[in-house]
Coordinates of C-alpha atoms and ligand atoms in Angstrom, one line a residue:
X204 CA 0.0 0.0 0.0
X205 CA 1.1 3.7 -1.1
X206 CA 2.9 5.2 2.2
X207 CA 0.1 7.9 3.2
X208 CA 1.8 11.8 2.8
X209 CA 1.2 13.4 6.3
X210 CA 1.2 17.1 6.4
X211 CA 0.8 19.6 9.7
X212 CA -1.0 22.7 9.8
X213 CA 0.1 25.7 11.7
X214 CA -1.1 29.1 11.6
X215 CA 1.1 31.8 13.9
X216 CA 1.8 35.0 15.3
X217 CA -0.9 37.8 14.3
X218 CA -4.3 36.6 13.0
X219 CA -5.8 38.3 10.1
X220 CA -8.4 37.7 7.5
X221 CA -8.0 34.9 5.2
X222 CA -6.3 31.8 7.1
X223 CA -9.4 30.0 7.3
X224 CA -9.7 30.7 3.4
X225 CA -5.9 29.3 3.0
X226 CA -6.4 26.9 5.5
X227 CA -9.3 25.7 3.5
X228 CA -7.6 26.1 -0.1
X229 CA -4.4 23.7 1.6
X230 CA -6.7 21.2 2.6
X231 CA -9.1 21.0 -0.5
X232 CA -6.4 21.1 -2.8
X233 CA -4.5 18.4 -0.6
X234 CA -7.5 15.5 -0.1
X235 CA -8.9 16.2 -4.1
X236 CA -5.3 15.5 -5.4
X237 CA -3.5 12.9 -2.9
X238 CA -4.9 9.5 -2.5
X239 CA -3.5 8.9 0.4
X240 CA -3.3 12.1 2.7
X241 CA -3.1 12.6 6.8
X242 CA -3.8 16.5 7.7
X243 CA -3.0 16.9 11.3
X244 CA -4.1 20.3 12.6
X245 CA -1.7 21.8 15.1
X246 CA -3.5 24.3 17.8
X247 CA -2.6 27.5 18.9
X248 CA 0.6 28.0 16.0
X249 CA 3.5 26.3 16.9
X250 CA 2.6 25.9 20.7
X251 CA 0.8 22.7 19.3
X252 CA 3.7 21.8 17.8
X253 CA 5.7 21.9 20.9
X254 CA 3.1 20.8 23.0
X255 CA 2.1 17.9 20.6
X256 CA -1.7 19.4 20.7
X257 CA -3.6 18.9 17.0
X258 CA -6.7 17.2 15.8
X259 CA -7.2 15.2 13.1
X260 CA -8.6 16.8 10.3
X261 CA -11.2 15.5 7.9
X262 CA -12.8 17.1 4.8
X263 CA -15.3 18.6 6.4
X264 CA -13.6 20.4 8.5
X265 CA -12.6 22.7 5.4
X266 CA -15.8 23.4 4.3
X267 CA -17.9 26.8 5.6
X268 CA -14.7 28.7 6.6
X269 CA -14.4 30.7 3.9
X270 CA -16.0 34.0 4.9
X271 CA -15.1 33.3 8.8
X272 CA -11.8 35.8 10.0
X273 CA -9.5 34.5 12.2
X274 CA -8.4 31.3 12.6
X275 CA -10.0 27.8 13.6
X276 CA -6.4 26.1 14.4
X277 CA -5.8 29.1 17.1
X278 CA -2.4 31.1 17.4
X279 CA 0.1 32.1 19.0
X280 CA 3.0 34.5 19.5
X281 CA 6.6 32.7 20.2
X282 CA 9.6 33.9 21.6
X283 CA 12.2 34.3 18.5
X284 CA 15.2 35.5 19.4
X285 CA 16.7 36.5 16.2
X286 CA 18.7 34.2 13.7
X287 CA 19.0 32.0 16.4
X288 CA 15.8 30.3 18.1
X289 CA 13.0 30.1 19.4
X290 CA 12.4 29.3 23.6
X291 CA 10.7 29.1 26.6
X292 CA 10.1 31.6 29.8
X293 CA 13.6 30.7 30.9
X294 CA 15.2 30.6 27.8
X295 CA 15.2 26.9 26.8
X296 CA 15.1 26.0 23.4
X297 CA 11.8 24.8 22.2
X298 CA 13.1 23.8 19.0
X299 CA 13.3 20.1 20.0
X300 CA 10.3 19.4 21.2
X301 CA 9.0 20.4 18.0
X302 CA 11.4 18.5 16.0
X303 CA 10.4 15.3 18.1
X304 CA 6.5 15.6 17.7
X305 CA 7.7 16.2 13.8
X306 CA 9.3 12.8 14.1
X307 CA 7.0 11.0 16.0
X308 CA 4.4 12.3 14.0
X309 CA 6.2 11.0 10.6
X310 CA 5.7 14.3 9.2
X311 CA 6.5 15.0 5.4
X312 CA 6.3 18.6 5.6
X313 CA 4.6 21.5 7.6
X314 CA 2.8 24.2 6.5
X315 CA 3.0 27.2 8.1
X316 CA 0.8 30.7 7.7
X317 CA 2.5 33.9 9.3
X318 CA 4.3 36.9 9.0
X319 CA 7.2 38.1 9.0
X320 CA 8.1 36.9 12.8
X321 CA 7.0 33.7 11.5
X322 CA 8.8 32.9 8.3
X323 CA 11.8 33.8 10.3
X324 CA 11.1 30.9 13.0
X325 CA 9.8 28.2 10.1
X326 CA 13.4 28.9 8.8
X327 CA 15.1 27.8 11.7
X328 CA 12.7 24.9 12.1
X329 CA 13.6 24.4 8.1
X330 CA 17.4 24.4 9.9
X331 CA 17.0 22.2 12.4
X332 CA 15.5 19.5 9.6
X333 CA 11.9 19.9 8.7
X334 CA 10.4 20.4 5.7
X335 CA 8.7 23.9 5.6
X336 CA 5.9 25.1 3.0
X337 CA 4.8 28.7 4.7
X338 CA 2.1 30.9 3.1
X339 CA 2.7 35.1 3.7
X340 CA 0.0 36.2 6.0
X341 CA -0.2 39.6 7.7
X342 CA -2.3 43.3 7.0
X343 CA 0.7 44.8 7.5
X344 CA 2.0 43.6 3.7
X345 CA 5.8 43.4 5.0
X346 CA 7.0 39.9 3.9
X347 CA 10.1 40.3 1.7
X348 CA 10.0 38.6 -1.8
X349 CA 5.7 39.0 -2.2
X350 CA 4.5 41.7 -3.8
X351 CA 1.3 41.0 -1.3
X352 CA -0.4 38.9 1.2
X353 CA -3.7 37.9 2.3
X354 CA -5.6 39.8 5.2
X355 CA -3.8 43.1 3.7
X356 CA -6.4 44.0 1.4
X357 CA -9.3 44.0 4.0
X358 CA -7.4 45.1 6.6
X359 CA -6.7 48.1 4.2
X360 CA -11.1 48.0 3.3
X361 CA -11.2 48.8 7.5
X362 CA -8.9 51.2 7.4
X363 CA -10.6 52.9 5.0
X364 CA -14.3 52.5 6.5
X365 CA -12.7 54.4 9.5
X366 CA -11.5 57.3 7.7
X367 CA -14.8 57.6 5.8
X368 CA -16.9 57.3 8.7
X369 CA -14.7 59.9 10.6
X370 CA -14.4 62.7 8.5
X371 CA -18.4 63.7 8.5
X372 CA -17.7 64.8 12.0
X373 CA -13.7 66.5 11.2
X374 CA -16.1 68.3 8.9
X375 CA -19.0 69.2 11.1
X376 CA -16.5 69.8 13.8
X377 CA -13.6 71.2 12.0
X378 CA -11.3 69.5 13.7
X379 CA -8.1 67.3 13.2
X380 CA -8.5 63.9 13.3
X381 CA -5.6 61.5 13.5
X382 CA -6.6 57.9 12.7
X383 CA -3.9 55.6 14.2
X384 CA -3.8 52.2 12.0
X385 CA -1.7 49.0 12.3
X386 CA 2.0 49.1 11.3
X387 CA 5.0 48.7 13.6
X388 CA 7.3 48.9 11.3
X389 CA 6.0 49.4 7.4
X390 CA 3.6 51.7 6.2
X391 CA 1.6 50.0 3.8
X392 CA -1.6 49.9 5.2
X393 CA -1.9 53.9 6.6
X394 CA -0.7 54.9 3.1
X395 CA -3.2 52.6 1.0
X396 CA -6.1 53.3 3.8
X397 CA -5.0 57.0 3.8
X398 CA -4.8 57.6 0.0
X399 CA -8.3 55.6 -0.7
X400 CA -10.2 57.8 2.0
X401 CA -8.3 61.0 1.4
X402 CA -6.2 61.6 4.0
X403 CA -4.7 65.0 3.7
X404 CA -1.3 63.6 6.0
X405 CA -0.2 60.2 5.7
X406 CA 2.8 59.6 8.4
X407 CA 4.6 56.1 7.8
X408 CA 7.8 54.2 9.6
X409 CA 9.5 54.7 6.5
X410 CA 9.3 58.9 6.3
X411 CA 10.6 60.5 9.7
X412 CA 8.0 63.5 10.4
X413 CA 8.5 67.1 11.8
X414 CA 4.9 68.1 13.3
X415 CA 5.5 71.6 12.3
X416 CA 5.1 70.8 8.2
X417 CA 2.4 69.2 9.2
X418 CA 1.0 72.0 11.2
X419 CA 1.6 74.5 8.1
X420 CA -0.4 71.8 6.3
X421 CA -3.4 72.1 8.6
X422 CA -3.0 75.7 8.5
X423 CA -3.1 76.2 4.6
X424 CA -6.4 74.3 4.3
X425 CA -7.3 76.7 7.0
X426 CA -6.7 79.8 4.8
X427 CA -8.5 77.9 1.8
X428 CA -11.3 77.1 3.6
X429 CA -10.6 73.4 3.9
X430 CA -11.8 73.8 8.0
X431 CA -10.9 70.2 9.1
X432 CA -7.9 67.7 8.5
X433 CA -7.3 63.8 8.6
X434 CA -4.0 62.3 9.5
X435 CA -3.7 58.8 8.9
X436 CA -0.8 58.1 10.9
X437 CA 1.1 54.3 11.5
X438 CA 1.1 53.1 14.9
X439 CA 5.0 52.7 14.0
X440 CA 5.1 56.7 12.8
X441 CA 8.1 58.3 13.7
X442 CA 9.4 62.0 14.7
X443 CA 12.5 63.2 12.7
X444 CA 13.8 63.6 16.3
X445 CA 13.1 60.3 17.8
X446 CA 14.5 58.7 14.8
X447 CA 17.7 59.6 15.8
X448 CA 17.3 57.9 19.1
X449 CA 19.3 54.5 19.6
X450 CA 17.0 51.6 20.6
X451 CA 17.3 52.0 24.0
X452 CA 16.6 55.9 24.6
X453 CA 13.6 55.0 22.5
X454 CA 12.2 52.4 24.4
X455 CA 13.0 55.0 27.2
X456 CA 11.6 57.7 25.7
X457 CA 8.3 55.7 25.2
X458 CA 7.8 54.5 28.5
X459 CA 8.0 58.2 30.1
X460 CA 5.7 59.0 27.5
X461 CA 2.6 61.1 29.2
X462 CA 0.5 59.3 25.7
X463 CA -0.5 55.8 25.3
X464 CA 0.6 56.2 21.8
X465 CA 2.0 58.5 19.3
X466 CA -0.7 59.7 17.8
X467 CA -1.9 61.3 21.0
X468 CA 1.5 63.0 20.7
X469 CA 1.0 64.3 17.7
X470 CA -2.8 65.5 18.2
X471 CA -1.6 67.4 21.1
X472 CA 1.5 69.2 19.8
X473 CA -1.4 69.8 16.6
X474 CA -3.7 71.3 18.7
X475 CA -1.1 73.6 20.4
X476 CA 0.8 74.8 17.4
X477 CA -2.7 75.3 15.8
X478 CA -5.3 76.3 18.1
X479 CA -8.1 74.1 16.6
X480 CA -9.6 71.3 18.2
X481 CA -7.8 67.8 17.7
X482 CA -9.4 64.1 18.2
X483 CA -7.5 60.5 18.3
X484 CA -9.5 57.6 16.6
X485 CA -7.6 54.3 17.2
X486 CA -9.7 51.3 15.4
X487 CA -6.6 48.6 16.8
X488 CA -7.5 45.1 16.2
X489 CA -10.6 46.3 14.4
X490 CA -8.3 45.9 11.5
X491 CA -7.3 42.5 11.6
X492 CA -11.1 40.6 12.3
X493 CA -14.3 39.9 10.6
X494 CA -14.6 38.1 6.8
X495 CA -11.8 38.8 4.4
X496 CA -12.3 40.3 1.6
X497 CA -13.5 38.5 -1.7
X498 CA -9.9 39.8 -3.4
X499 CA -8.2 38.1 -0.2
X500 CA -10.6 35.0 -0.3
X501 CA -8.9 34.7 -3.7
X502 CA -5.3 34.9 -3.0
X503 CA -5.5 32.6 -0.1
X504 CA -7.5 30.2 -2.2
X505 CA -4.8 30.4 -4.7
X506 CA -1.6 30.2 -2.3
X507 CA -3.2 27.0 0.0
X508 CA -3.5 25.4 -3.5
X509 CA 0.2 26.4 -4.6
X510 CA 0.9 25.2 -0.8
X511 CA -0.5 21.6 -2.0
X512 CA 1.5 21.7 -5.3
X513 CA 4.4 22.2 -3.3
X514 CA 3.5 19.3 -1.0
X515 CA 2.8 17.1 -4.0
X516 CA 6.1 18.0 -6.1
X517 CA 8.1 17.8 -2.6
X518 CA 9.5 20.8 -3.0
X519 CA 10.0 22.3 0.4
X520 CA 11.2 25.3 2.7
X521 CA 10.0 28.0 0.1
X522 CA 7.2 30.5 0.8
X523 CA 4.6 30.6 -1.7
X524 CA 4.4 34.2 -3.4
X525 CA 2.9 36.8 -5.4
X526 CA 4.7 38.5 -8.1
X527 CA 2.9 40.4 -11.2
X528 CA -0.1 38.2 -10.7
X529 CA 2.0 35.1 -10.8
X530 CA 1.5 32.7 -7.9
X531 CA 5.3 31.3 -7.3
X532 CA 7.4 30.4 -4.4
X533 CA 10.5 31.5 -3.0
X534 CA 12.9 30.2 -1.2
X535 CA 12.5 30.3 2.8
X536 CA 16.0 31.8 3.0
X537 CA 15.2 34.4 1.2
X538 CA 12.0 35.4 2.3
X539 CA 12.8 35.3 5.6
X540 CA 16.5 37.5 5.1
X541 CA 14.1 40.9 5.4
X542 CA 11.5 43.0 5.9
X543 CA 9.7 44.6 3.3
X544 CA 9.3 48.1 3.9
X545 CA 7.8 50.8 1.9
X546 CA 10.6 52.1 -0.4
X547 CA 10.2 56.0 0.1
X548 CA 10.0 56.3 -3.9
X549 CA 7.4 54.2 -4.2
X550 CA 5.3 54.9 -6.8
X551 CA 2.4 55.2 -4.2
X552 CA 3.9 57.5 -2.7
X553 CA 4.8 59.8 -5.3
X554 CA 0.8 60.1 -6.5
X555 CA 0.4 60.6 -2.8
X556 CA 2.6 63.5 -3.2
X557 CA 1.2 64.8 -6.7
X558 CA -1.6 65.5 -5.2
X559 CA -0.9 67.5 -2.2
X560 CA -0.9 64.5 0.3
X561 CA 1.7 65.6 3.2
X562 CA 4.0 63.3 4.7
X563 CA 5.0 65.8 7.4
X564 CA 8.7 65.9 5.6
Ligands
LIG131 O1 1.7 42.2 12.5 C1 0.3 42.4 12.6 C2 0.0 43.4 13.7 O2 -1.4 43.7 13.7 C3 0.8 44.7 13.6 O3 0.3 45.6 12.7 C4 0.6 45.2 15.0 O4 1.7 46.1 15.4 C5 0.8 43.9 15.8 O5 0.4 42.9 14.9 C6 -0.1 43.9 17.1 O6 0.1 42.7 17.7 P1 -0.8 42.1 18.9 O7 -2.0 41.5 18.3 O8 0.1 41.0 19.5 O9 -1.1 43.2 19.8

């Protein structure tokens, strides 16, 4: 009798919309083109892994998931330390426990769904010898070597919503609003969010800002009669001065902060320098729940069945991709070398800038 394939699911580190739908897309793909198949379903990322916790998983268990956001395996958040691995509370390595539930488990191959924290740790799992297939998940669009990934594109239909929704009362108000979205450390989502609701200030990781051009923004809309303004600004936004700050007089400077965040920083030094009423709308994890999107129901359809090929060809540690439409895959190595921010000549950017959008530099 044909050996059965056996392949482990694992989705990790931030949910977002669309791992059900590549969850669902693996395990269609998998059981209508391999006879002989064994889907193990690992809980809570790779704490299931380590912890030997999965279920079984039948057919049915892939069906009506589609529109459903987060994620029915469960996740979790590990500790990586960088390059090196991954551990416990008291710094053990938890790398092989998971290496011995791989084993005992006669695993062919895992499948992994994450971002950028994650393809970092499958690689070192991919080092330690298991087969890695990961998928690119994460709203904040910042895995190196695809030109997107799923649970962007609705995150960036939230973002949007918000703005929308907020500038009736800016306008009724006249008042600033900044609208704090997701983004550590790339800018994807405030500038996509920000250009499709029209922003007038977009502030990003990537583009250190000085609140005073973005006061003399606010106050020549002011003198044209534009009475309210919106700044879409990254959780990850930077001032020109703080960028100059090593890590640790930043992590300083944030924990003396007298705001939970900076765009309370900025809304204050805004309303001082401009004497007009400012507002902070923070829609947090708003961002990453509910259905995805149809266009993200797509591409996680399409990488969960480019997951499967990969399974089925045995071609492993590469992270499915998107590039000019194209599904493909990567190597792991490479995916995982970087993070993709947003190059400041982006061509986003520069319509941002043609028409008037400021980016406080
Ligand atoms: O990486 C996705 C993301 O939503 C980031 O945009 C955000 O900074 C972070 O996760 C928040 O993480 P948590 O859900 O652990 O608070």
């Amino acid at each position: 009798m044909k050996r059965k394939t056996r392949v482990a699911l694992i989705t990790s580190g931030g949910d977002c919309q669309g791992l059900n739908a590549a969850i669902r897309g693996v395990g269609k793909a998998l059981f209508e083109q391999v006879d002989n198949i064994e889907i193990f379903g690992m809980y809570d990322g790779y704490r299931g892994l380590i912890e030997r916790d999965y279920k079984f998983m039948e057919p049915k268990d892939f069906s009506g998931i589609i529109t459903s956001g987060g994620t029915i395996l469960g996740t979790s958040r590990q500790h990586y330390i960088p390059g090196k691995d991954i551990v416990d509370e008291n710094g053990q390595s938890l790398i092989p426990d998971m290496l011995d539930t791989y084993n005992r488990l006669g695993l062919d191959c895992l499948i992994v769904m994450g971002g950028n924290g994650t393809q970092k740790s499958a690689k070192l799992l991919a080092d330690a010898g298991m087969n890695v297939i990961t998928l690119p998940k994460t709203i904040d669009n910042d895995i190196w070597g695809t030109d997107t990934t799923f649970g962007f594109q609705s995150a960036v239909d939230i973002a949007t919503n918000v703005i929308d929704y907020i500038h009736s009362t800016a306008s009724s108000h006249s008042r600033i609003f900044v609208v704090e979205l997701m983004g550590r450390d790339a800018g994807w989502l405030t500038l996509s969010a920000g250009i499709a609701s029209g922003a007038d200030v977009v502030l990003i990781p990537e583009i250190p800002y000085d609140v005073d051009k973005v006061a003399e923004l606010i106050e020549a809309r002011k003198k044209t009669g534009r009475t309210f303004s919106i700044v879409a600004c990254a959780e990850g936004a930077v001032s020109v001065h703080d960028a100059k700050l090593d890590e640790e007089a930043s992590r300083r400077k944030k924990e003396n902060s007298l705001y939970p965040t900076v765009s309370y920083a900025i809304a204050a030094e805004l309303e001082a320098l401009t004497g007009q009423e400012a507002r902070v709308a923070v829609p947090g994890h708003y961002q990453r729940g509910g259905p995805p999107c149809p266009y993200d129901r797509v591409l996680a359809t399409r990488f969960g069945a480019a997951a499967a090929q990969l399974v089925i060809q045995k071609q492993y540690n590469r992270m499915v991709a998107i590039q000019a439409e194209e599904i493909v895959s990567i190597p792991l190595d490479e995916a995982a070398s970087r993070t993709k921010f947003l190059p400041i000549d982006h061509p986003l950017i520069r319509v941002a800038r043609e028409i008037g959008i400021c980016f406080g530099d």
